[in-house]
mmCIF file of C-alpha atoms in Angstrom:
data_model
loop_
_atom_site.group_PDB
_atom_site.id
_atom_site.type_symbol
_atom_site.label_atom_id
_atom_site.label_comp_id
_atom_site.label_asym_id
_atom_site.label_seq_id
_atom_site.Cartn_x
_atom_site.Cartn_y
_atom_site.Cartn_z
ATOM 1 C CA UNK A 22 0.000 0.000 0.000
ATOM 2 C CA UNK A 23 2.777 2.437 0.905
ATOM 3 C CA UNK A 24 4.455 1.835 -2.473
ATOM 4 C CA UNK A 25 1.203 2.745 -4.208
ATOM 5 C CA UNK A 26 0.883 5.937 -2.175
ATOM 6 C CA UNK A 27 4.508 6.908 -2.837
ATOM 7 C CA UNK A 28 4.071 6.253 -6.573
ATOM 8 C CA UNK A 29 0.973 8.441 -6.630
ATOM 9 C CA UNK A 30 2.910 11.217 -4.910
ATOM 10 C CA UNK A 31 5.668 11.088 -7.511
ATOM 11 C CA UNK A 32 3.160 11.271 -10.371
ATOM 12 C CA UNK A 33 1.420 14.256 -8.830
ATOM 13 C CA UNK A 34 4.707 16.034 -8.163
ATOM 14 C CA UNK A 35 5.764 15.577 -11.778
ATOM 15 C CA UNK A 36 2.632 17.406 -12.886
ATOM 16 C CA UNK A 37 3.056 20.173 -10.320
ATOM 17 C CA UNK A 38 6.689 20.956 -11.184
ATOM 18 C CA UNK A 39 5.559 22.503 -14.471
ATOM 19 C CA UNK A 40 3.028 24.799 -12.773
ATOM 20 C CA UNK A 41 5.108 26.342 -9.988
ATOM 21 C CA UNK A 42 4.320 30.066 -9.525
ATOM 22 C CA UNK A 43 6.872 32.712 -10.445
ATOM 23 C CA UNK A 44 8.239 34.565 -7.452
ATOM 24 C CA UNK A 45 9.086 38.260 -7.298
ATOM 25 C CA UNK A 46 12.606 39.354 -6.373
ATOM 26 C CA UNK A 47 12.345 39.729 -2.610
ATOM 27 C CA UNK A 48 13.750 42.317 -0.204
ATOM 28 C CA UNK A 49 13.782 41.070 3.399
ATOM 29 C CA UNK A 50 14.645 44.513 4.738
ATOM 30 C CA UNK A 51 11.613 46.008 3.011
ATOM 31 C CA UNK A 52 9.457 43.183 4.357
ATOM 32 C CA UNK A 53 10.474 43.729 7.964
ATOM 33 C CA UNK A 54 8.069 46.615 8.582
ATOM 34 C CA UNK A 55 5.062 44.681 7.263
ATOM 35 C CA UNK A 56 6.241 41.304 8.540
ATOM 36 C CA UNK A 57 6.774 42.569 12.056
ATOM 37 C CA UNK A 58 3.001 42.608 12.610
ATOM 38 C CA UNK A 59 2.867 38.875 11.786
ATOM 39 C CA UNK A 60 4.880 38.198 14.913
ATOM 40 C CA UNK A 61 1.968 39.488 17.011
ATOM 41 C CA UNK A 62 0.592 35.932 16.612
ATOM 42 C CA UNK A 63 3.377 33.818 15.110
ATOM 43 C CA UNK A 64 6.017 35.222 17.462
ATOM 44 C CA UNK A 65 4.270 34.175 20.673
ATOM 45 C CA UNK A 66 5.065 30.661 21.871
ATOM 46 C CA UNK A 67 1.902 28.545 21.974
ATOM 47 C CA UNK A 68 -0.403 31.342 20.770
ATOM 48 C CA UNK A 69 -3.778 29.847 19.845
ATOM 49 C CA UNK A 70 -6.300 30.469 17.112
ATOM 50 C CA UNK A 71 -9.658 31.205 18.740
ATOM 51 C CA UNK A 72 -11.993 28.983 16.723
ATOM 52 C CA UNK A 73 -11.343 26.281 15.947
ATOM 53 C CA UNK A 74 -8.782 26.219 18.719
ATOM 54 C CA UNK A 75 -5.274 25.255 17.612
ATOM 55 C CA UNK A 76 -1.833 26.804 17.968
ATOM 56 C CA UNK A 77 -0.819 29.122 15.145
ATOM 57 C CA UNK A 78 1.976 27.679 13.000
ATOM 58 C CA UNK A 79 5.647 28.149 13.733
ATOM 59 C CA UNK A 80 7.436 30.036 10.948
ATOM 60 C CA UNK A 81 11.052 29.973 12.129
ATOM 61 C CA UNK A 82 12.898 27.824 9.589
ATOM 62 C CA UNK A 83 10.114 27.802 7.013
ATOM 63 C CA UNK A 84 11.309 28.651 3.500
ATOM 64 C CA UNK A 85 10.369 31.963 1.886
ATOM 65 C CA UNK A 86 8.959 30.259 -1.202
ATOM 66 C CA UNK A 87 6.437 28.303 0.820
ATOM 67 C CA UNK A 88 5.425 31.293 2.962
ATOM 68 C CA UNK A 89 4.825 33.209 -0.250
ATOM 69 C CA UNK A 90 2.648 30.396 -1.646
ATOM 70 C CA UNK A 91 0.678 30.292 1.607
ATOM 71 C CA UNK A 92 0.036 34.042 1.589
ATOM 72 C CA UNK A 93 -1.032 33.925 -2.044
ATOM 73 C CA UNK A 94 -3.393 31.097 -1.152
ATOM 74 C CA UNK A 95 -5.044 33.165 1.575
ATOM 75 C CA UNK A 96 -5.303 36.090 -0.808
ATOM 76 C CA UNK A 97 -6.876 33.912 -3.521
ATOM 77 C CA UNK A 98 -9.239 32.198 -1.090
ATOM 78 C CA UNK A 99 -7.892 28.671 -1.573
ATOM 79 C CA UNK A 100 -6.929 28.808 2.097
ATOM 80 C CA UNK A 101 -9.550 29.876 4.611
ATOM 81 C CA UNK A 102 -8.836 31.921 7.720
ATOM 82 C CA UNK A 103 -10.515 35.307 8.314
ATOM 83 C CA UNK A 104 -7.488 37.061 9.793
ATOM 84 C CA UNK A 105 -5.004 35.640 7.309
ATOM 85 C CA UNK A 106 -7.275 36.355 4.355
ATOM 86 C CA UNK A 107 -7.671 39.962 5.500
ATOM 87 C CA UNK A 108 -3.917 40.353 5.926
ATOM 88 C CA UNK A 109 -3.034 38.749 2.603
ATOM 89 C CA UNK A 110 -5.609 40.626 0.503
ATOM 90 C CA UNK A 111 -4.004 43.907 1.563
ATOM 91 C CA UNK A 112 -0.620 42.879 0.115
ATOM 92 C CA UNK A 113 0.749 43.168 -3.408
ATOM 93 C CA UNK A 114 2.841 40.389 -4.976
ATOM 94 C CA UNK A 115 5.985 42.347 -4.143
ATOM 95 C CA UNK A 116 4.932 42.899 -0.525
ATOM 96 C CA UNK A 117 4.123 39.201 -0.140
ATOM 97 C CA UNK A 118 7.576 38.322 -1.458
ATOM 98 C CA UNK A 119 9.229 40.840 0.872
ATOM 99 C CA UNK A 120 7.304 39.711 3.963
ATOM 100 C CA UNK A 121 8.047 36.068 3.150
ATOM 101 C CA UNK A 122 11.757 36.784 2.805
ATOM 102 C CA UNK A 123 11.799 38.603 6.136
ATOM 103 C CA UNK A 124 9.967 35.850 8.030
ATOM 104 C CA UNK A 125 12.217 33.208 6.492
ATOM 105 C CA UNK A 126 15.295 35.128 7.628
ATOM 106 C CA UNK A 127 14.644 34.758 11.366
ATOM 107 C CA UNK A 128 14.474 31.844 13.792
ATOM 108 C CA UNK A 129 15.675 29.010 11.585
ATOM 109 C CA UNK A 130 18.730 27.698 13.438
ATOM 110 C CA UNK A 131 17.351 24.208 14.112
ATOM 111 C CA UNK A 132 16.289 23.647 10.503
ATOM 112 C CA UNK A 133 19.600 25.051 9.252
ATOM 113 C CA UNK A 134 21.411 22.546 11.470
ATOM 114 C CA UNK A 135 19.598 19.674 9.754
ATOM 115 C CA UNK A 136 16.939 18.722 12.291
ATOM 116 C CA UNK A 137 16.499 15.157 13.534
ATOM 117 C CA UNK A 138 17.504 11.732 12.236
ATOM 118 C CA UNK A 139 14.294 9.868 13.055
ATOM 119 C CA UNK A 140 13.674 6.154 12.991
ATOM 120 C CA UNK A 141 11.735 5.074 9.874
ATOM 121 C CA UNK A 142 7.970 5.501 10.139
ATOM 122 C CA UNK A 143 6.083 3.745 7.374
ATOM 123 C CA UNK A 144 3.030 6.012 7.608
ATOM 124 C CA UNK A 145 5.217 8.991 6.640
ATOM 125 C CA UNK A 146 6.919 7.346 3.642
ATOM 126 C CA UNK A 147 4.816 9.151 1.031
ATOM 127 C CA UNK A 148 5.264 12.481 2.845
ATOM 128 C CA UNK A 149 9.054 12.251 2.538
ATOM 129 C CA UNK A 150 8.961 12.816 -1.228
ATOM 130 C CA UNK A 151 8.192 16.492 -0.606
ATOM 131 C CA UNK A 152 8.675 17.105 3.091
ATOM 132 C CA UNK A 153 11.966 15.239 3.535
ATOM 133 C CA UNK A 154 12.971 12.090 5.403
ATOM 134 C CA UNK A 155 13.356 14.160 8.564
ATOM 135 C CA UNK A 156 10.404 16.477 7.915
ATOM 136 C CA UNK A 157 12.590 19.236 6.478
ATOM 137 C CA UNK A 158 11.417 20.274 3.023
ATOM 138 C CA UNK A 159 13.510 19.383 -0.016
ATOM 139 C CA UNK A 160 12.048 22.224 -2.116
ATOM 140 C CA UNK A 161 11.430 25.895 -1.327
ATOM 141 C CA UNK A 162 7.809 25.578 -2.473
ATOM 142 C CA UNK A 163 6.935 22.838 0.034
ATOM 143 C CA UNK A 164 6.604 23.288 3.793
ATOM 144 C CA UNK A 165 8.889 21.906 6.438
ATOM 145 C CA UNK A 166 6.761 19.909 8.875
ATOM 146 C CA UNK A 167 9.360 18.966 11.495
ATOM 147 C CA UNK A 168 8.655 20.642 14.815
ATOM 148 C CA UNK A 169 5.334 22.136 13.739
ATOM 149 C CA UNK A 170 2.547 22.119 16.349
ATOM 150 C CA UNK A 171 0.652 18.820 16.401
ATOM 151 C CA UNK A 172 -2.780 20.439 16.590
ATOM 152 C CA UNK A 173 -1.983 22.773 13.693
ATOM 153 C CA UNK A 174 -0.841 19.868 11.502
ATOM 154 C CA UNK A 175 -3.962 17.925 12.426
ATOM 155 C CA UNK A 176 -6.181 20.870 11.499
ATOM 156 C CA UNK A 177 -4.426 21.341 8.147
ATOM 157 C CA UNK A 178 -4.666 17.654 7.214
ATOM 158 C CA UNK A 179 -8.369 17.722 8.021
ATOM 159 C CA UNK A 180 -8.809 20.806 5.829
ATOM 160 C CA UNK A 181 -7.125 19.086 2.892
ATOM 161 C CA UNK A 182 -9.266 16.012 3.445
ATOM 162 C CA UNK A 183 -12.577 17.902 3.500
ATOM 163 C CA UNK A 184 -11.619 20.338 0.724
ATOM 164 C CA UNK A 185 -11.584 23.459 2.916
ATOM 165 C CA UNK A 186 -7.991 24.052 1.825
ATOM 166 C CA UNK A 187 -7.355 23.605 -1.872
ATOM 167 C CA UNK A 188 -4.186 22.123 -3.353
ATOM 168 C CA UNK A 189 -4.039 19.488 -6.125
ATOM 169 C CA UNK A 190 -1.200 17.492 -4.572
ATOM 170 C CA UNK A 191 -2.140 17.679 -0.906
ATOM 171 C CA UNK A 192 -5.833 17.207 -1.566
ATOM 172 C CA UNK A 193 -5.116 13.946 -3.360
ATOM 173 C CA UNK A 194 -2.504 12.786 -0.847
ATOM 174 C CA UNK A 195 -4.603 13.604 2.226
ATOM 175 C CA UNK A 196 -7.502 11.625 0.797
ATOM 176 C CA UNK A 197 -5.275 8.519 0.723
ATOM 177 C CA UNK A 198 -4.417 8.736 4.428
ATOM 178 C CA UNK A 199 -6.433 6.365 6.581
ATOM 179 C CA UNK A 200 -8.514 8.151 9.226
ATOM 180 C CA UNK A 201 -6.644 6.421 12.050
ATOM 181 C CA UNK A 202 -3.296 7.593 10.649
ATOM 182 C CA UNK A 203 -4.047 11.336 10.488
ATOM 183 C CA UNK A 204 -3.323 11.887 14.177
ATOM 184 C CA UNK A 205 -0.279 9.605 14.040
ATOM 185 C CA UNK A 206 1.283 11.687 11.263
ATOM 186 C CA UNK A 207 0.599 14.980 13.025
ATOM 187 C CA UNK A 208 2.180 13.646 16.210
ATOM 188 C CA UNK A 209 5.162 12.164 14.373
ATOM 189 C CA UNK A 210 6.163 15.359 12.570
ATOM 190 C CA UNK A 211 5.524 17.551 15.618
ATOM 191 C CA UNK A 212 8.077 15.551 17.621
ATOM 192 C CA UNK A 213 10.910 16.058 15.139
ATOM 193 C CA UNK A 214 13.451 18.846 15.600
ATOM 194 C CA UNK A 215 12.784 21.647 13.171
ATOM 195 C CA UNK A 216 10.572 24.706 13.069
ATOM 196 C CA UNK A 217 10.738 27.297 15.818
ATOM 197 C CA UNK A 218 8.498 30.082 17.040
ATOM 198 C CA UNK A 219 9.905 33.279 15.548
ATOM 199 C CA UNK A 220 10.849 36.030 17.968
ATOM 200 C CA UNK A 221 10.840 39.762 17.227
ATOM 201 C CA UNK A 222 14.373 41.039 16.774
#
């Protein structure tokens, strides 16, 4: 079964490589003024989203390319969150690139050091094609999962499974995960060394 899932992931990734968005030339210094407000939530350890209740994602160590894709998703409505949608719709492509570069420039020491060397976990085999054997992304367009909050990962997987969050690769992959394995995957990646809560400089 895991070989089938991994093969499906590879086929989907092949299709997605040709449709990656073009990124603007980013200026982290220019993004600092706008990006500083993001730390009002993402820079507080354990800060929780009100409803549904889950901890907001850690950004320290996340790649700029992925942060940019996420912000564009909120702006386009393929990702749903009232606060994030409001923030993203106020930003131009250039501002999104700048903010993403700034956020990616702080708090990434653990990811930069290479993270963990975990024991093999068969449920995560298909995830490794994009998110890395140790949960650290192998491509700037894909998120690092290592160290992310368990409840946030669980919420995101559920959104991909019910279609609340749209993405051709993750929607298809999440649908293949057995219900009893969703929590196991969220717990597994959350326990790896990786992402950190960003702190204002």
